[in-house]
PDB file of C-alpha atoms in Angstrom:
ATOM      1  CA  MET A 110      52.316  86.435  56.343  1.00  0.00           C
ATOM      2  CA  SER A 111      54.887  83.556  58.387  1.00  0.00           C
ATOM      3  CA  ARG A 112      57.551  82.239  56.943  1.00  0.00           C
ATOM      4  CA  GLU A 113      58.323  78.196  56.667  1.00  0.00           C
ATOM      5  CA  SER A 114      60.862  77.553  59.566  1.00  0.00           C
ATOM      6  CA  PRO A 115      63.881  76.286  58.146  1.00  0.00           C
ATOM      7  CA  PHE A 116      64.859  73.710  60.709  1.00  0.00           C
ATOM      8  CA  ASP A 117      61.707  70.942  61.750  1.00  0.00           C
ATOM      9  CA  GLN A 118      63.732  70.306  65.048  1.00  0.00           C
ATOM     10  CA  LEU A 119      66.046  72.151  67.876  1.00  0.00           C
ATOM     11  CA  VAL A 120      68.302  70.868  69.656  1.00  0.00           C
ATOM     12  CA  PHE A 121      69.770  72.381  73.172  1.00  0.00           C
ATOM     13  CA  SER A 122      72.811  70.764  74.253  1.00  0.00           C
ATOM     14  CA  GLY A 123      74.369  70.851  77.836  1.00  0.00           C
ATOM     15  CA  GLY A 124      77.128  72.292  79.145  1.00  0.00           C
ATOM     16  CA  GLY A 125      76.702  74.505  82.243  1.00  0.00           C
ATOM     17  CA  LEU A 126      76.620  77.945  82.510  1.00  0.00           C
ATOM     18  CA  ARG A 127      78.028  77.497  78.798  1.00  0.00           C
ATOM     19  CA  CYS A 128      74.377  77.328  77.342  1.00  0.00           C
ATOM     20  CA  PHE A 129      73.977  81.102  77.855  1.00  0.00           C
ATOM     21  CA  TRP A 130      75.652  81.436  74.344  1.00  0.00           C
ATOM     22  CA  GLN A 131      72.358  79.092  73.071  1.00  0.00           C
ATOM     23  CA  GLY A 132      70.349  81.889  74.632  1.00  0.00           C
ATOM     24  CA  GLY A 133      72.316  84.942  72.873  1.00  0.00           C
ATOM     25  CA  PHE A 134      72.551  83.366  69.779  1.00  0.00           C
ATOM     26  CA  VAL A 135      68.801  82.094  68.960  1.00  0.00           C
ATOM     27  CA  ASP A 136      67.662  85.375  70.518  1.00  0.00           C
ATOM     28  CA  VAL A 137      69.377  87.179  67.314  1.00  0.00           C
ATOM     29  CA  VAL A 138      68.119  84.814  64.534  1.00  0.00           C
ATOM     30  CA  ARG A 139      64.978  83.169  65.280  1.00  0.00           C
ATOM     31  CA  ASP A 140      62.764  85.702  64.215  1.00  0.00           C
ATOM     32  CA  GLU A 141      65.381  86.503  61.211  1.00  0.00           C
ATOM     33  CA  ILE A 142      65.096  83.362  60.030  1.00  0.00           C
ATOM     34  CA  GLY A 143      61.712  82.140  61.228  1.00  0.00           C
ATOM     35  CA  LEU A 144      62.756  79.320  63.502  1.00  0.00           C
ATOM     36  CA  ASP A 145      59.798  77.717  64.698  1.00  0.00           C
ATOM     37  CA  PRO A 146      60.373  73.932  65.033  1.00  0.00           C
ATOM     38  CA  LYS A 147      57.965  71.146  65.792  1.00  0.00           C
ATOM     39  CA  ARG A 148      60.387  69.792  68.633  1.00  0.00           C
ATOM     40  CA  ILE A 149      62.474  70.747  70.919  1.00  0.00           C
ATOM     41  CA  ALA A 150      65.564  68.095  73.123  1.00  0.00           C
ATOM     42  CA  SER A 151      67.335  69.402  75.340  1.00  0.00           C
ATOM     43  CA  VAL A 152      70.165  68.350  77.728  1.00  0.00           C
ATOM     44  CA  SER A 153      71.395  69.826  80.918  1.00  0.00           C
ATOM     45  CA  GLY A 154      71.558  73.285  81.209  1.00  0.00           C
ATOM     46  CA  GLY A 155      70.113  73.832  77.784  1.00  0.00           C
ATOM     47  CA  ALA A 156      66.939  72.406  79.371  1.00  0.00           C
ATOM     48  CA  LEU A 157      66.549  75.688  80.746  1.00  0.00           C
ATOM     49  CA  SER A 158      67.691  77.441  77.280  1.00  0.00           C
ATOM     50  CA  ALA A 159      64.748  75.402  75.455  1.00  0.00           C
ATOM     51  CA  ALA A 160      62.310  76.643  78.140  1.00  0.00           C
ATOM     52  CA  GLY A 161      63.296  80.349  77.613  1.00  0.00           C
ATOM     53  CA  PHE A 162      62.994  80.083  73.996  1.00  0.00           C
ATOM     54  CA  ILE A 163      60.043  78.573  74.252  1.00  0.00           C
ATOM     55  CA  CYS A 164      58.355  81.042  76.173  1.00  0.00           C
ATOM     56  CA  ARG A 165      60.854  83.933  75.131  1.00  0.00           C
ATOM     57  CA  ARG A 166      62.402  84.695  78.176  1.00  0.00           C
ATOM     58  CA  GLY A 167      65.853  83.733  77.857  1.00  0.00           C
ATOM     59  CA  LYS A 168      66.883  87.321  78.128  1.00  0.00           C
ATOM     60  CA  MET A 169      64.993  87.300  81.894  1.00  0.00           C
ATOM     61  CA  VAL A 170      66.600  84.131  82.393  1.00  0.00           C
ATOM     62  CA  LEU A 171      70.123  86.039  81.585  1.00  0.00           C
ATOM     63  CA  ASP A 172      68.747  88.578  83.526  1.00  0.00           C
ATOM     64  CA  VAL A 173      68.076  86.867  86.859  1.00  0.00           C
ATOM     65  CA  MET A 174      70.871  84.582  86.941  1.00  0.00           C
ATOM     66  CA  MET A 175      73.296  87.547  86.938  1.00  0.00           C
ATOM     67  CA  GLU A 176      71.020  89.116  89.811  1.00  0.00           C
ATOM     68  CA  ARG A 177      71.684  86.014  91.766  1.00  0.00           C
ATOM     69  CA  PHE A 178      75.074  85.380  91.028  1.00  0.00           C
ATOM     70  CA  ALA A 179      76.092  89.081  91.950  1.00  0.00           C
ATOM     71  CA  GLU A 180      74.930  87.980  95.633  1.00  0.00           C
ATOM     72  CA  ALA A 181      77.082  84.402  95.722  1.00  0.00           C
ATOM     73  CA  ASP A 182      80.339  85.007  96.826  1.00  0.00           C
ATOM     74  CA  SER A 183      81.845  81.800  97.142  1.00  0.00           C
ATOM     75  CA  ASN A 184      80.872  78.091  95.039  1.00  0.00           C
ATOM     76  CA  ILE A 185      81.499  76.293  98.015  1.00  0.00           C
ATOM     77  CA  ALA A 186      78.192  76.207 101.057  1.00  0.00           C
ATOM     78  CA  TRP A 187      80.338  78.077 103.852  1.00  0.00           C
ATOM     79  CA  ASP A 188      77.660  79.157 105.918  1.00  0.00           C
ATOM     80  CA  THR A 189      74.718  77.121 104.611  1.00  0.00           C
ATOM     81  CA  TYR A 190      76.120  73.584 104.639  1.00  0.00           C
ATOM     82  CA  GLU A 191      72.901  72.270 106.726  1.00  0.00           C
ATOM     83  CA  THR A 192      70.952  73.747 103.780  1.00  0.00           C
ATOM     84  CA  ASP A 193      72.517  73.783 100.873  1.00  0.00           C
ATOM     85  CA  GLY A 194      74.749  71.264 101.303  1.00  0.00           C
ATOM     86  CA  MET A 195      78.545  71.115  99.271  1.00  0.00           C
ATOM     87  CA  THR A 196      77.389  74.314  97.613  1.00  0.00           C
ATOM     88  CA  PRO A 197      74.271  76.288  97.263  1.00  0.00           C
ATOM     89  CA  HIS A 198      74.539  75.249  93.134  1.00  0.00           C
ATOM     90  CA  GLN A 199      71.240  73.748  93.250  1.00  0.00           C
ATOM     91  CA  ARG A 200      69.597  76.175  95.978  1.00  0.00           C
ATOM     92  CA  ILE A 201      70.039  79.341  93.609  1.00  0.00           C
ATOM     93  CA  TYR A 202      69.406  77.463  90.259  1.00  0.00           C
ATOM     94  CA  ARG A 203      65.896  76.175  91.553  1.00  0.00           C
ATOM     95  CA  GLU A 204      65.539  79.857  92.546  1.00  0.00           C
ATOM     96  CA  VAL A 205      65.043  81.106  89.389  1.00  0.00           C
ATOM     97  CA  VAL A 206      63.921  78.217  87.267  1.00  0.00           C
ATOM     98  CA  GLU A 207      60.990  79.395  89.611  1.00  0.00           C
ATOM     99  CA  ARG A 208      61.051  82.798  89.184  1.00  0.00           C
ATOM    100  CA  VAL A 209      61.101  83.199  85.304  1.00  0.00           C
ATOM    101  CA  ILE A 210      58.783  80.048  84.515  1.00  0.00           C
ATOM    102  CA  ASP A 211      56.267  81.106  86.020  1.00  0.00           C
ATOM    103  CA  VAL A 212      52.298  80.021  85.751  1.00  0.00           C
ATOM    104  CA  GLU A 213      52.023  82.249  82.653  1.00  0.00           C
ATOM    105  CA  ALA A 214      55.233  80.601  81.176  1.00  0.00           C
ATOM    106  CA  ARG A 215      54.544  76.779  81.961  1.00  0.00           C
ATOM    107  CA  GLN A 216      51.226  77.425  80.256  1.00  0.00           C
ATOM    108  CA  ILE A 217      53.036  78.741  77.212  1.00  0.00           C
ATOM    109  CA  ILE A 218      54.916  75.942  77.490  1.00  0.00           C
ATOM    110  CA  SER A 219      52.312  73.036  77.685  1.00  0.00           C
ATOM    111  CA  ASP A 220      50.863  74.436  74.462  1.00  0.00           C
ATOM    112  CA  GLY A 221      53.545  75.280  72.360  1.00  0.00           C
ATOM    113  CA  PRO A 222      55.689  72.819  70.544  1.00  0.00           C
ATOM    114  CA  SER A 223      56.772  68.955  71.651  1.00  0.00           C
ATOM    115  CA  TYR A 224      59.528  70.034  74.257  1.00  0.00           C
ATOM    116  CA  GLN A 225      61.654  67.376  75.584  1.00  0.00           C
ATOM    117  CA  VAL A 226      64.106  66.822  78.033  1.00  0.00           C
ATOM    118  CA  LEU A 227      66.688  63.712  78.428  1.00  0.00           C
ATOM    119  CA  ILE A 228      67.750  63.083  82.050  1.00  0.00           C
ATOM    120  CA  GLY A 229      70.261  60.569  82.699  1.00  0.00           C
ATOM    121  CA  HIS A 230      70.262  57.300  85.685  1.00  0.00           C
ATOM    122  CA  PRO A 231      73.057  56.097  87.398  1.00  0.00           C
ATOM    123  CA  PRO A 232      74.341  52.446  87.550  1.00  0.00           C
ATOM    124  CA  SER A 233      72.839  51.682  90.793  1.00  0.00           C
ATOM    125  CA  HIS A 234      70.202  52.960  92.445  1.00  0.00           C
ATOM    126  CA  GLY A 235      71.534  52.279  95.797  1.00  0.00           C
ATOM    127  CA  TRP A 236      74.990  53.855  95.459  1.00  0.00           C
ATOM    128  CA  SER A 237      73.641  56.790  93.664  1.00  0.00           C
ATOM    129  CA  LYS A 238      76.021  59.292  94.118  1.00  0.00           C
ATOM    130  CA  ALA A 239      78.810  57.208  93.940  1.00  0.00           C
ATOM    131  CA  THR A 240      78.275  54.944  90.445  1.00  0.00           C
ATOM    132  CA  GLY A 241      77.405  58.349  89.481  1.00  0.00           C
ATOM    133  CA  THR A 242      80.387  60.189  90.193  1.00  0.00           C
ATOM    134  CA  ALA A 243      82.372  56.230  88.321  1.00  0.00           C
ATOM    135  CA  ALA A 244      79.956  57.677  85.572  1.00  0.00           C
ATOM    136  CA  THR A 245      80.942  61.424  85.626  1.00  0.00           C
ATOM    137  CA  LEU A 246      84.763  59.832  85.317  1.00  0.00           C
ATOM    138  CA  ALA A 247      83.405  57.650  82.520  1.00  0.00           C
ATOM    139  CA  TYR A 248      82.068  60.485  80.655  1.00  0.00           C
ATOM    140  CA  GLU A 249      84.864  63.583  81.211  1.00  0.00           C
ATOM    141  CA  ALA A 250      87.378  60.511  79.531  1.00  0.00           C
ATOM    142  CA  GLU A 251      85.547  60.160  76.715  1.00  0.00           C
ATOM    143  CA  LEU A 252      85.180  63.827  76.415  1.00  0.00           C
ATOM    144  CA  HIS A 253      88.678  64.137  76.077  1.00  0.00           C
ATOM    145  CA  THR A 254      89.934  61.132  74.049  1.00  0.00           C
ATOM    146  CA  VAL A 255      86.688  60.971  71.443  1.00  0.00           C
ATOM    147  CA  SER A 256      85.814  64.505  71.378  1.00  0.00           C
ATOM    148  CA  SER A 257      82.076  63.870  70.359  1.00  0.00           C
ATOM    149  CA  PRO A 258      78.363  65.070  71.362  1.00  0.00           C
ATOM    150  CA  HIS A 259      77.323  61.614  71.156  1.00  0.00           C
ATOM    151  CA  MET A 260      78.443  59.383  73.896  1.00  0.00           C
ATOM    152  CA  SER A 261      79.073  55.753  74.701  1.00  0.00           C
ATOM    153  CA  LEU A 262      81.418  54.963  77.035  1.00  0.00           C
ATOM    154  CA  PRO A 263      79.172  55.738  80.003  1.00  0.00           C
ATOM    155  CA  GLU A 264      76.222  53.557  78.859  1.00  0.00           C
ATOM    156  CA  LYS A 265      78.695  50.426  78.715  1.00  0.00           C
ATOM    157  CA  PHE A 266      79.324  51.424  82.505  1.00  0.00           C
ATOM    158  CA  GLY A 267      75.579  50.753  83.441  1.00  0.00           C
ATOM    159  CA  VAL A 268      74.130  54.924  82.725  1.00  0.00           C
ATOM    160  CA  SER A 269      70.925  54.517  80.844  1.00  0.00           C
ATOM    161  CA  ALA A 270      68.637  57.932  79.973  1.00  0.00           C
ATOM    162  CA  SER A 271      64.776  59.016  79.769  1.00  0.00           C
ATOM    163  CA  LEU A 272      63.487  61.318  77.709  1.00  0.00           C
ATOM    164  CA  VAL A 273      60.868  62.891  79.398  1.00  0.00           C
ATOM    165  CA  ASP A 274      57.709  65.151  78.188  1.00  0.00           C
ATOM    166  CA  ALA A 275      58.176  68.688  79.354  1.00  0.00           C
ATOM    167  CA  ARG A 276      54.996  69.743  78.044  1.00  0.00           C
ATOM    168  CA  GLU A 277      53.034  67.201  80.534  1.00  0.00           C
ATOM    169  CA  ALA A 278      55.555  67.804  83.356  1.00  0.00           C
ATOM    170  CA  ALA A 279      54.373  71.574  82.785  1.00  0.00           C
ATOM    171  CA  ARG A 280      50.834  70.624  82.929  1.00  0.00           C
ATOM    172  CA  GLU A 281      51.554  68.328  85.815  1.00  0.00           C
ATOM    173  CA  GLY A 282      53.104  71.742  88.144  1.00  0.00           C
ATOM    174  CA  THR A 283      56.460  69.172  88.147  1.00  0.00           C
ATOM    175  CA  LEU A 284      58.680  71.466  85.522  1.00  0.00           C
ATOM    176  CA  THR A 285      60.627  72.894  87.720  1.00  0.00           C
ATOM    177  CA  ASP A 286      61.667  69.434  89.279  1.00  0.00           C
ATOM    178  CA  LEU A 287      62.755  68.688  85.965  1.00  0.00           C
ATOM    179  CA  ILE A 288      65.051  71.062  84.471  1.00  0.00           C
ATOM    180  CA  CYS A 289      66.400  70.985  87.837  1.00  0.00           C
ATOM    181  CA  ALA A 290      67.220  67.393  87.616  1.00  0.00           C
ATOM    182  CA  ALA A 291      68.654  67.583  84.739  1.00  0.00           C
ATOM    183  CA  ALA A 292      71.398  69.843  85.636  1.00  0.00           C
ATOM    184  CA  THR A 293      72.491  67.724  88.037  1.00  0.00           C
ATOM    185  CA  ILE A 294      76.495  66.637  88.272  1.00  0.00           C
ATOM    186  CA  PRO A 295      77.931  64.064  90.834  1.00  0.00           C
ATOM    187  CA  PRO A 296      79.790  64.257  92.813  1.00  0.00           C
ATOM    188  CA  VAL A 297      79.353  67.974  93.341  1.00  0.00           C
ATOM    189  CA  PHE A 298      75.431  68.059  93.182  1.00  0.00           C
ATOM    190  CA  ASP A 299      73.036  65.384  95.156  1.00  0.00           C
ATOM    191  CA  PRO A 300      70.947  63.128  92.553  1.00  0.00           C
ATOM    192  CA  PRO A 301      67.201  63.870  93.189  1.00  0.00           C
ATOM    193  CA  MET A 302      64.882  61.645  91.705  1.00  0.00           C
ATOM    194  CA  TRP A 303      62.306  61.583  89.167  1.00  0.00           C
ATOM    195  CA  HIS A 304      59.785  59.199  89.133  1.00  0.00           C
ATOM    196  CA  GLY A 305      61.259  56.595  91.713  1.00  0.00           C
ATOM    197  CA  LYS A 306      64.605  56.837  89.706  1.00  0.00           C
ATOM    198  CA  PRO A 307      67.579  58.129  90.826  1.00  0.00           C
ATOM    199  CA  VAL A 308      68.833  61.361  88.196  1.00  0.00           C
ATOM    200  CA  ILE A 309      72.229  62.223  86.648  1.00  0.00           C
ATOM    201  CA  ASP A 310      72.929  64.868  84.354  1.00  0.00           C
ATOM    202  CA  GLY A 311      71.574  63.709  81.075  1.00  0.00           C
ATOM    203  CA  GLY A 312      74.909  65.066  78.905  1.00  0.00           C
ATOM    204  CA  MET A 313      76.144  62.249  80.534  1.00  0.00           C
ATOM    205  CA  PHE A 314      74.915  59.992  78.175  1.00  0.00           C
ATOM    206  CA  ASP A 315      74.165  62.340  75.355  1.00  0.00           C
ATOM    207  CA  GLN A 316      75.499  65.525  74.806  1.00  0.00           C
ATOM    208  CA  ALA A 317      73.132  66.029  71.819  1.00  0.00           C
ATOM    209  CA  PRO A 318      69.250  64.261  71.952  1.00  0.00           C
ATOM    210  CA  PHE A 319      67.603  63.643  69.057  1.00  0.00           C
ATOM    211  CA  PRO A 320      64.059  64.133  69.260  1.00  0.00           C
ATOM    212  CA  ASP A 321      61.255  61.385  69.396  1.00  0.00           C
ATOM    213  CA  PRO A 322      60.344  61.244  66.562  1.00  0.00           C
ATOM    214  CA  ASP A 323      63.090  62.257  64.972  1.00  0.00           C
ATOM    215  CA  GLU A 324      61.900  63.798  61.885  1.00  0.00           C
ATOM    216  CA  GLY A 325      63.237  66.333  59.385  1.00  0.00           C
ATOM    217  CA  ARG A 326      65.381  69.106  59.784  1.00  0.00           C
ATOM    218  CA  THR A 327      67.645  69.612  63.072  1.00  0.00           C
ATOM    219  CA  LEU A 328      69.748  72.182  64.320  1.00  0.00           C
ATOM    220  CA  ILE A 329      71.687  71.116  67.297  1.00  0.00           C
ATOM    221  CA  MET A 330      73.011  74.481  69.274  1.00  0.00           C
ATOM    222  CA  LEU A 331      76.621  73.250  70.742  1.00  0.00           C
ATOM    223  CA  THR A 332      78.114  74.820  73.630  1.00  0.00           C
ATOM    224  CA  ARG A 333      82.253  74.084  72.564  1.00  0.00           C
ATOM    225  CA  ARG A 334      83.576  72.558  69.775  1.00  0.00           C
ATOM    226  CA  TYR A 335      84.044  68.905  69.528  1.00  0.00           C
ATOM    227  CA  ARG A 336      86.881  67.091  66.976  1.00  0.00           C
ATOM    228  CA  ASN A 337      84.401  64.498  65.749  1.00  0.00           C
ATOM    229  CA  VAL A 338      81.240  66.067  64.569  1.00  0.00           C
ATOM    230  CA  PRO A 339      79.108  63.380  62.631  1.00  0.00           C
ATOM    231  CA  GLU A 340      78.253  64.587  59.275  1.00  0.00           C
ATOM    232  CA  ALA A 341      74.325  63.932  58.939  1.00  0.00           C
ATOM    233  CA  GLU A 342      71.977  64.891  55.987  1.00  0.00           C
ATOM    234  CA  GLY A 343      69.549  67.487  56.926  1.00  0.00           C
ATOM    235  CA  ARG A 344      71.149  67.737  60.589  1.00  0.00           C
ATOM    236  CA  VAL A 345      73.041  71.606  61.049  1.00  0.00           C
ATOM    237  CA  TYR A 346      75.904  70.927  64.461  1.00  0.00           C
ATOM    238  CA  LEU A 347      76.583  74.712  65.332  1.00  0.00           C
ATOM    239  CA  PRO A 348      78.985  75.104  67.961  1.00  0.00           C
ATOM    240  CA  PRO A 349      80.676  78.266  69.523  1.00  0.00           C
ATOM    241  CA  GLU A 350      83.209  80.047  67.380  1.00  0.00           C
ATOM    242  CA  GLN A 351      85.115  80.650  70.063  1.00  0.00           C
ATOM    243  CA  ALA A 352      85.281  79.453  74.139  1.00  0.00           C
ATOM    244  CA  CYS A 353      82.241  80.957  75.827  1.00  0.00           C
ATOM    245  CA  PRO A 354      83.602  82.673  78.861  1.00  0.00           C
ATOM    246  CA  ALA A 355      81.620  81.174  81.321  1.00  0.00           C
ATOM    247  CA  ASP A 356      83.032  78.480  83.631  1.00  0.00           C
ATOM    248  CA  LYS A 357      80.739  75.710  83.676  1.00  0.00           C
ATOM    249  CA  ILE A 358      79.658  75.998  86.983  1.00  0.00           C
ATOM    250  CA  ASP A 359      81.124  79.161  88.521  1.00  0.00           C
ATOM    251  CA  PHE A 360      78.132  80.814  90.401  1.00  0.00           C
ATOM    252  CA  THR A 361      79.707  83.109  91.282  1.00  0.00           C
ATOM    253  CA  ASP A 362      80.717  85.892  88.375  1.00  0.00           C
ATOM    254  CA  PRO A 363      77.857  87.660  86.708  1.00  0.00           C
ATOM    255  CA  GLU A 364      79.330  89.419  84.001  1.00  0.00           C
ATOM    256  CA  LYS A 365      81.335  85.915  82.253  1.00  0.00           C
ATOM    257  CA  LEU A 366      77.313  85.036  81.808  1.00  0.00           C
ATOM    258  CA  ARG A 367      76.717  88.500  79.942  1.00  0.00           C
ATOM    259  CA  ALA A 368      80.003  87.906  78.133  1.00  0.00           C
ATOM    260  CA  THR A 369      78.870  84.471  76.995  1.00  0.00           C
ATOM    261  CA  TRP A 370      75.673  85.314  75.857  1.00  0.00           C
ATOM    262  CA  ALA A 371      77.052  88.143  73.949  1.00  0.00           C
ATOM    263  CA  CYS A 372      79.185  85.600  71.827  1.00  0.00           C
ATOM    264  CA  GLY A 373      76.320  83.760  71.452  1.00  0.00           C
ATOM    265  CA  GLU A 374      74.752  87.545  69.488  1.00  0.00           C
ATOM    266  CA  GLU A 375      77.807  87.869  68.086  1.00  0.00           C
ATOM    267  CA  ASP A 376      77.924  84.128  66.535  1.00  0.00           C
ATOM    268  CA  GLY A 377      74.492  84.578  65.781  1.00  0.00           C
ATOM    269  CA  ARG A 378      74.867  87.939  63.918  1.00  0.00           C
ATOM    270  CA  ARG A 379      77.590  86.422  61.701  1.00  0.00           C
ATOM    271  CA  TRP A 380      75.972  83.283  61.007  1.00  0.00           C
ATOM    272  CA  LEU A 381      72.929  84.972  59.543  1.00  0.00           C
ATOM    273  CA  LYS A 382      75.633  86.921  57.292  1.00  0.00           C
ATOM    274  CA  ASP A 383      77.391  83.871  56.190  1.00  0.00           C
ATOM    275  CA  ARG A 384      73.683  82.735  55.681  1.00  0.00           C
ATOM    276  CA  ASN A 385      72.703  85.314  52.973  1.00  0.00           C
TER     277      ASN A 385
END
């Protein structure tokens, strides 16, 4: 007999490659506690973590990403600048998403729980990369001064956001585009377009977006510790016990990915023990 899920909602924060901590954690705890949320919200690299969770392919995301990283010897596109631009990151990330979130996975996602992805928009459409860079600076400033998963300064600079229905994107065949667009950090990456609007990493707007509607008990999977985490009834903010080994956008070290996933597994086992 199935158990009632202890959480109605699950939030996957951003954090680049640190999001593999989320994958290791939920891989350990989901069946042990009957984690079966009605609604899932995600941002940045957490969008891929969420997709992997829904179709139970988180470990496959890890394996494929490690395989691709083993082939990369630099974070600079020295030999492929004409096709990749400054870095090979966007191409590699898309290749991983396309391989893991295939037709079968997209069908599972489209039939699954509510799954939303927060994407950000730079202040200006005409100078999206430049204004996106300014937004990045505002985000970094607030991250290190206020240190909260919920931002306010980038919005004052004109950053806006859209919470996108990822199940609909799966049905329309645009889920890969959405997941890849969600993890776009200017000025390193070129802002893509989504429904006619340029996109930047939604984590610059909010690192822990809540689903719409926002109802019930919520588990928020962070990827770093913050000094100022809100206290709210029915919400559990869960950060890694220690800093994740993976660098945010270093695509050359697969072993750091493995170690980050392992940290998530270890924290998951510790969390289960503390609950008992």
